[in-house]
CSV table of C-alpha atoms and ligand atoms in Angstrom, one decimal:
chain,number,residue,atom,x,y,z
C,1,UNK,CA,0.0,0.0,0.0
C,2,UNK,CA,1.3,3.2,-0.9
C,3,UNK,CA,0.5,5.9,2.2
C,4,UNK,CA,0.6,9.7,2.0
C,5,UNK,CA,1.7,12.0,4.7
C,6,UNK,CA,-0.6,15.2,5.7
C,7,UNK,CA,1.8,17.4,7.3
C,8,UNK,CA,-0.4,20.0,9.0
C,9,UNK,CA,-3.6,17.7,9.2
C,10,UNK,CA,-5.3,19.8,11.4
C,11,UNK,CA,-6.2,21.8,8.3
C,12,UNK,CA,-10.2,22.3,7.3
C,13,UNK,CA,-8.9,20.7,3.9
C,14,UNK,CA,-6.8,17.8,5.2
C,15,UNK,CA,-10.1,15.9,5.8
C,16,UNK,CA,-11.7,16.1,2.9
C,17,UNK,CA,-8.2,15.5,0.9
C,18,UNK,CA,-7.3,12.6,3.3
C,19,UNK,CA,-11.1,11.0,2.1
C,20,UNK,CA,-10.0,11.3,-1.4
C,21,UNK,CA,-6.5,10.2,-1.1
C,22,UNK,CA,-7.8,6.7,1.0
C,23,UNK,CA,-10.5,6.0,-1.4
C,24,UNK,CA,-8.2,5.7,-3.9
C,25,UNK,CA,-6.6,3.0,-1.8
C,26,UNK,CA,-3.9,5.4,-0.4
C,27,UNK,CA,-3.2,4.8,3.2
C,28,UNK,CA,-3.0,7.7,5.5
C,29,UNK,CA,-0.8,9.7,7.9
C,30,UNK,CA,-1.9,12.4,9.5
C,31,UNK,CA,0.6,15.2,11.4
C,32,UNK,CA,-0.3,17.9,13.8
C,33,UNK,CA,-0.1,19.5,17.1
C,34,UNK,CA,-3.7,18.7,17.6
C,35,UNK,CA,-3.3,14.9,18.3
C,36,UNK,CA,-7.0,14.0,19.2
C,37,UNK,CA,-8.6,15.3,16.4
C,38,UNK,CA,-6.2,13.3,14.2
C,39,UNK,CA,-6.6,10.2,16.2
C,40,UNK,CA,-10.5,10.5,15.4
C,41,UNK,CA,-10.1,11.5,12.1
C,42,UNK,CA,-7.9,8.2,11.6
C,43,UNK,CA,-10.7,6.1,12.6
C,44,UNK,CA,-13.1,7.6,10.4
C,45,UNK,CA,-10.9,7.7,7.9
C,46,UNK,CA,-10.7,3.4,8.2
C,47,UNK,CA,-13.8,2.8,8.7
C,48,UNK,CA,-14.9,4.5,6.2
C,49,UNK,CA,-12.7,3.0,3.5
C,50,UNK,CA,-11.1,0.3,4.7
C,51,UNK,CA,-7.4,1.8,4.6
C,52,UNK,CA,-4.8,1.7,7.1
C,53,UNK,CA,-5.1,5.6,8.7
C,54,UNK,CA,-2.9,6.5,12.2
C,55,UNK,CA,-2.0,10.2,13.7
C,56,UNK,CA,0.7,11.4,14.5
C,57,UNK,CA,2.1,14.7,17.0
C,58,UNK,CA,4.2,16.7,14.7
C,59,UNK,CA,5.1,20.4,15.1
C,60,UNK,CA,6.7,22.0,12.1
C,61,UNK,CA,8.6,24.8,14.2
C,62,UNK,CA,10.2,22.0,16.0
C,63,UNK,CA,13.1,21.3,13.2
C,64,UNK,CA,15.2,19.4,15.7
C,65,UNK,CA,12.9,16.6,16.4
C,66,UNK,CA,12.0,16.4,12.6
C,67,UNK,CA,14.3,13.4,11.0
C,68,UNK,CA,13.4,11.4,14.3
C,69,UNK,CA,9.7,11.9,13.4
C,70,UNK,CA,10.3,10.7,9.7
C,71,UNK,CA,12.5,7.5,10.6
C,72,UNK,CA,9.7,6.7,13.1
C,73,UNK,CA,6.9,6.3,10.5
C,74,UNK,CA,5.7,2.8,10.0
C,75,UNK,CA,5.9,3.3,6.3
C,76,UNK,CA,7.7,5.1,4.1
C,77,UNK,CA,5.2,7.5,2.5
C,78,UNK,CA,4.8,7.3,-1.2
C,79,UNK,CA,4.1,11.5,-1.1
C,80,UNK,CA,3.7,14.4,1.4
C,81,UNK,CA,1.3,17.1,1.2
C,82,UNK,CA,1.8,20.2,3.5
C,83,UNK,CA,-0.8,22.0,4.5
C,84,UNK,CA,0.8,24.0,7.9
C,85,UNK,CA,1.0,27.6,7.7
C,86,UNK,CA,-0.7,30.3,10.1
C,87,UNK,CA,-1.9,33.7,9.2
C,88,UNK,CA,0.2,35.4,12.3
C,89,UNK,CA,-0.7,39.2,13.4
C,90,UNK,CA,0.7,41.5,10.9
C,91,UNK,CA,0.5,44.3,13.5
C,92,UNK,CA,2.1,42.5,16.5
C,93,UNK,CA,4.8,42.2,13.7
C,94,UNK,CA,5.5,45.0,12.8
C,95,UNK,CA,6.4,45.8,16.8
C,96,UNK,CA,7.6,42.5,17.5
C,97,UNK,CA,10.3,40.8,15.6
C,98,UNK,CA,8.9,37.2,17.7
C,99,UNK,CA,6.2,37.5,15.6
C,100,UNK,CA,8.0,37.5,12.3
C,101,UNK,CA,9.9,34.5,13.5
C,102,UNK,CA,6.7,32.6,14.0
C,103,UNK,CA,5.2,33.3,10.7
C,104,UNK,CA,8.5,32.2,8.7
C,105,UNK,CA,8.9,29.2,11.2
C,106,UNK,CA,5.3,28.0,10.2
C,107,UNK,CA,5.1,29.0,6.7
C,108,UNK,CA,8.7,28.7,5.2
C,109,UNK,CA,11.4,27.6,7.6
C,110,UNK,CA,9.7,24.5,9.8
C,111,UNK,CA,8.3,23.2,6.3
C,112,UNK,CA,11.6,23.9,4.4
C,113,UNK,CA,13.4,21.3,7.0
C,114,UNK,CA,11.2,18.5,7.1
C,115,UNK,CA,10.8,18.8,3.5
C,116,UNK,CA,14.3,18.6,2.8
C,117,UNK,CA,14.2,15.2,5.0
C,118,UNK,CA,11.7,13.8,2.7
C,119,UNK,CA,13.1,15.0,-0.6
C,120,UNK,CA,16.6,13.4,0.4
C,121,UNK,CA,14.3,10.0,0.7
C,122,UNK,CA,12.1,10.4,-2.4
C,123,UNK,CA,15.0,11.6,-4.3
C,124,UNK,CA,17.1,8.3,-3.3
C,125,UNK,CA,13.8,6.0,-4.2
C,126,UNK,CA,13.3,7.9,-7.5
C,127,UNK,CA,9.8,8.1,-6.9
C,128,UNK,CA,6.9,10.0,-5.2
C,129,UNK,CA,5.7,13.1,-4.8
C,130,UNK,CA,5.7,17.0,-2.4
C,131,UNK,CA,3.0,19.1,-2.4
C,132,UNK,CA,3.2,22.4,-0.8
C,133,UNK,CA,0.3,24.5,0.0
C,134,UNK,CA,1.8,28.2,-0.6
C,135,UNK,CA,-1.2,31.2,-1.3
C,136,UNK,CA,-1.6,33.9,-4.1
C,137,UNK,CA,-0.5,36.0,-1.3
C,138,UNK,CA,2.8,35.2,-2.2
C,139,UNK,CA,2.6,36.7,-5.1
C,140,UNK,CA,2.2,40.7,-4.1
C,141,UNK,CA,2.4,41.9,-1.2
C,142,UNK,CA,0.1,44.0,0.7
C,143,UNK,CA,0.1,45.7,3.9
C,144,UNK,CA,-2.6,44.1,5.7
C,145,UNK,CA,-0.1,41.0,5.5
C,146,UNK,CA,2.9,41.5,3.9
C,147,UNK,CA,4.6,39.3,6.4
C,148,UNK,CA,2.6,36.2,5.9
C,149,UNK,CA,3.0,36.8,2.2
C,150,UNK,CA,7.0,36.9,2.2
C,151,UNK,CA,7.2,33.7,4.3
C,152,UNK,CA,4.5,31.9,1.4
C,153,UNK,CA,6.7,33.7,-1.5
C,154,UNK,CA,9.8,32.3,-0.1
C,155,UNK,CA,8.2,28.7,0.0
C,156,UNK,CA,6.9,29.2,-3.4
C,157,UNK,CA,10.3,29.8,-4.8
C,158,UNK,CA,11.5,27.0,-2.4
C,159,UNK,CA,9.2,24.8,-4.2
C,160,UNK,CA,9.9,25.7,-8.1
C,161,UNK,CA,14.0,25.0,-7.2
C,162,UNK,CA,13.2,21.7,-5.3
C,163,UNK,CA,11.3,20.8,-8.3
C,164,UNK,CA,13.8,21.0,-10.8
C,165,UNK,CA,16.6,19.7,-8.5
C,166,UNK,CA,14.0,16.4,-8.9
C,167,UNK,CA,13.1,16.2,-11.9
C,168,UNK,CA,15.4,13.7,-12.7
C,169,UNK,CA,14.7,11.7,-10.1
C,170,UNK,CA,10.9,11.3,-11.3
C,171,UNK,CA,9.7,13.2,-8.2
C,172,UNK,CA,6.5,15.4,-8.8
C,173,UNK,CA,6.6,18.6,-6.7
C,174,UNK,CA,3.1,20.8,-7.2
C,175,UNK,CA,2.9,24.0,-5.7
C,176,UNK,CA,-0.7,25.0,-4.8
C,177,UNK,CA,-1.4,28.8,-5.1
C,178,UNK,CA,-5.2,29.2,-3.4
C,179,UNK,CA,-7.3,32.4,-3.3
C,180,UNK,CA,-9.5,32.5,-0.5
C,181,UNK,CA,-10.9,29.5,1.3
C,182,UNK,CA,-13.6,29.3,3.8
C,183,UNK,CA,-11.6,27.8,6.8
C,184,UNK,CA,-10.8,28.6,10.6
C,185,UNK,CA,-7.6,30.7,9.4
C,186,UNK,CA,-9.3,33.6,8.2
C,187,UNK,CA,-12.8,33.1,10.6
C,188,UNK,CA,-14.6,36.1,10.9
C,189,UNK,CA,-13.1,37.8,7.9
C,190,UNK,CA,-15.5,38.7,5.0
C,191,UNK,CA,-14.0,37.7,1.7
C,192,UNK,CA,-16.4,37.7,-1.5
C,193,UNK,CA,-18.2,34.7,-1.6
C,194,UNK,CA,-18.1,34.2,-5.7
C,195,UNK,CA,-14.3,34.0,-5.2
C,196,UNK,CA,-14.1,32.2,-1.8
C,197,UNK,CA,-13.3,28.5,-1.8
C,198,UNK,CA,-14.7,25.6,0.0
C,199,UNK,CA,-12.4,22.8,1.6
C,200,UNK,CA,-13.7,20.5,-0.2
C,201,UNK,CA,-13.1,22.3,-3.4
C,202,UNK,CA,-9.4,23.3,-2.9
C,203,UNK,CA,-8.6,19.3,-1.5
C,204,UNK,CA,-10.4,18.1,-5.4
C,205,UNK,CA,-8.2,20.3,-6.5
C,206,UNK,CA,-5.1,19.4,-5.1
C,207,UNK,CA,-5.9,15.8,-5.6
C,208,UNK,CA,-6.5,16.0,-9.0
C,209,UNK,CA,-3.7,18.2,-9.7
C,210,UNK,CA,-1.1,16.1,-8.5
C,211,UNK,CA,-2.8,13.0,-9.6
C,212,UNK,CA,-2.2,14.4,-13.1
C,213,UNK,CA,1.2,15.4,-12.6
C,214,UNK,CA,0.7,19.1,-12.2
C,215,UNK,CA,3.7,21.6,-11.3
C,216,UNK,CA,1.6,23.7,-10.1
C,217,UNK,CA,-1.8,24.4,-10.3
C,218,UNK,CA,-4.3,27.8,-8.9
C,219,UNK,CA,-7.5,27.1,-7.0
C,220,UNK,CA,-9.9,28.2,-8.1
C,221,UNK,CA,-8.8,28.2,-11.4
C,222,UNK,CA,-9.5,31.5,-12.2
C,223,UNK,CA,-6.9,33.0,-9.5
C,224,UNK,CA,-4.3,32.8,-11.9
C,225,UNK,CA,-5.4,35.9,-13.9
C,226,UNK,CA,-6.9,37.8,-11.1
C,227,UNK,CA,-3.0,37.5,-9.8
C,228,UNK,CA,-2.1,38.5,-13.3
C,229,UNK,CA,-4.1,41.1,-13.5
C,230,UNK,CA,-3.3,42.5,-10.3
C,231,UNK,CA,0.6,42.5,-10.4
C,232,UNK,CA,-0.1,44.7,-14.2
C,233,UNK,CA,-1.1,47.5,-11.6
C,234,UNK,CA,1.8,49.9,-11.4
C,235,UNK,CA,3.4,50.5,-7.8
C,236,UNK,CA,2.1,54.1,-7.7
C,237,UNK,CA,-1.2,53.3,-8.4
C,238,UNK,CA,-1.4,50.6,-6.2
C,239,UNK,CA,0.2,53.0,-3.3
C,240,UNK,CA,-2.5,55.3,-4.0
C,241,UNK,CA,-5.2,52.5,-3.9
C,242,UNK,CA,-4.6,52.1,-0.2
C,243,UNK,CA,-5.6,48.5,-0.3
C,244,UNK,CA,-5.7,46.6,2.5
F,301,NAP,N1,-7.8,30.0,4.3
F,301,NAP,C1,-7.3,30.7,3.3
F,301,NAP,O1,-8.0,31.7,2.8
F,301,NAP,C2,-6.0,30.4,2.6
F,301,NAP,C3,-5.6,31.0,1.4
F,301,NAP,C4,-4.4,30.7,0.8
F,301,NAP,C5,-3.6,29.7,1.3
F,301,NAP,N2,-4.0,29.1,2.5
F,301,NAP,C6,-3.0,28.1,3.0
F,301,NAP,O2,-3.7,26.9,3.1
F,301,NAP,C7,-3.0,26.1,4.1
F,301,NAP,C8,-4.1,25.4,5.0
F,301,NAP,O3,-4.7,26.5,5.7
F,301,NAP,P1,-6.2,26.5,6.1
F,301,NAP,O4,-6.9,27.6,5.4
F,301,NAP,O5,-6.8,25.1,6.0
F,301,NAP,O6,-6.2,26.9,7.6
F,301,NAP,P2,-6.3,26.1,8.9
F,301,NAP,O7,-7.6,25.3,8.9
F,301,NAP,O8,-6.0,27.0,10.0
F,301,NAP,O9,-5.1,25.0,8.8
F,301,NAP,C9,-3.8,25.3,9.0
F,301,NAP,C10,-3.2,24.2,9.8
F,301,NAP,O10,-1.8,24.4,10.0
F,301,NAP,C11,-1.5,23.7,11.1
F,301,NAP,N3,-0.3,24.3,11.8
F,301,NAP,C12,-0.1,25.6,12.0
F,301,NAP,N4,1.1,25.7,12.6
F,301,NAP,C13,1.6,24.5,12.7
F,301,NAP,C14,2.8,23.9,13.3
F,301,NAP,N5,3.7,24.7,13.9
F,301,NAP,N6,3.0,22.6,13.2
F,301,NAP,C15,2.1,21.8,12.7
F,301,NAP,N7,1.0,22.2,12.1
F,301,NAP,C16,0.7,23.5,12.2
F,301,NAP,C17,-2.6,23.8,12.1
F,301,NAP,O11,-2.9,22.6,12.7
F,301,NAP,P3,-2.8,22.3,14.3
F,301,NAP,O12,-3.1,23.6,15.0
F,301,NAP,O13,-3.8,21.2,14.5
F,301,NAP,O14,-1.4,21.8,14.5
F,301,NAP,C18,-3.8,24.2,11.2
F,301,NAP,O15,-4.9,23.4,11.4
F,301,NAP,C19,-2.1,27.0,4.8
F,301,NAP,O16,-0.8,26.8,4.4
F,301,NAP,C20,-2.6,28.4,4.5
F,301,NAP,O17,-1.5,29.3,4.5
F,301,NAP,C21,-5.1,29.4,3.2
């Protein structure tokens, strides 16, 4: 059986991704700080369809415990899909430099070292696949959360090098650049509804994506020429728009 790993698992998405993934036979691992949730979702997951499904505690900031937390899985995964990342307080950030550290920690640098682990593995094999969850974000930033949106463009350009580094190894890296999805990271928040996705749209996506061997793929769809529209707005215009 081939298993995948859910790195950040707690996610609204890794649920609904996880379901696809183990009904096409995949067997699951999910990895989080939020052990009981996973251990139930695990269950579900088997007795739902029939695959092998376990949790497991993982915390992406903590780097030093991440190769013992690889060699300690059961299986080898087949592929890895990482889904961590926090929104962090823009504001506390721009007073406190702690609160830059946490953002990259759980957006670029945590995910950039257990990543690296699993490449090194993959790479060796000559098989698999790494799927990163980075955000349109990345792309321009803004002020309303221009730290967030470095630490996701850094991972994005993290993910287009580690792809062609393994290319020749016949490892599939897909970087997934979602719009807005209707999750507990950005509760509260109004974001317009014809644009916002669902979890269970963005996990299809990514599903099918890497299924067909994507590099990397925008979800929705149509984010890809919003994004190109909006970095064809000059600098001083876009000062003077005083988006948030
Ligand atoms: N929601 C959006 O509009 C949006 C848009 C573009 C991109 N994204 C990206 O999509 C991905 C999934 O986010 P989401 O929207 O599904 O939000 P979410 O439900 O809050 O999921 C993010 C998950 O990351 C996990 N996480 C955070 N820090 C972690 C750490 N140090 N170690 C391990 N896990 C950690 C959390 O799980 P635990 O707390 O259980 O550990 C949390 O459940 C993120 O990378 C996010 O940046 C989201």
């Amino acid at each position: 059986m081939n298993y995948v790993l859910l790195i950040g698992a707690g996610s609204d998405i890794a649920r609904p991704l996880a379901f696809l993934y183990a009904k096409a036979g995949y067997g699951i691992y999910l990895a989080s700080r939020n052990y009981d949730r996973l251990v139930r979702d695990a269950s579900d997951i088997t007795i739902r369809y029939g695959v092998d499904a376990k949790a497991f505690v993982f915390d992406v900031t903590e780097t030093s415990k991440h190769k013992q937390f690889y060699e300690s899985l059961p299986n080898r995964p087949h592929g890895v899909v990482c889904l961590a990342g926090i929104l962090g307080d823009q504001k506390k950030a721009e007073r406190e430099f702690s609160e830059v550290e946490n953002v990259i920690a759980a957006n670029y640098s945590g995910l950039v070292s257990i990543i690296h682990i699993i490449a090194a593995d993959l790479e060796q094999r000559q098989e698999g696949f790494i799927v990163g969850v980075s955000s349109v974000a990345g792309e321009k930033g803004r002020k309303s959360n221009y730290i967030y949106a470095s630490a996701k463009a850094g991972f994005t350009t993290f993910l287009s090098g580690l792809r062609n580094r393994l290319f020749t190894s016949h490892v599939q890296v897909l970087t997934v650049h979602p719009g807005f999805i209707r999750t507990k990271m950005i509760d509260g928040r109004e974001t317009p509804g014809i644009i916002t996705s669902s979890p269970e749209e963005v996990a299809r996506d990514i599903f099918t994506g890497q299924q067909s061997g994507k590099d990397f793929i925008y979800s929705k769809w149509f984010w890809r020429f919003i994004m190109l529209a909006f970095k064809m707005i000059p600098e001083p215009v876009i000062k003077k728009m005083d988006m948030k």
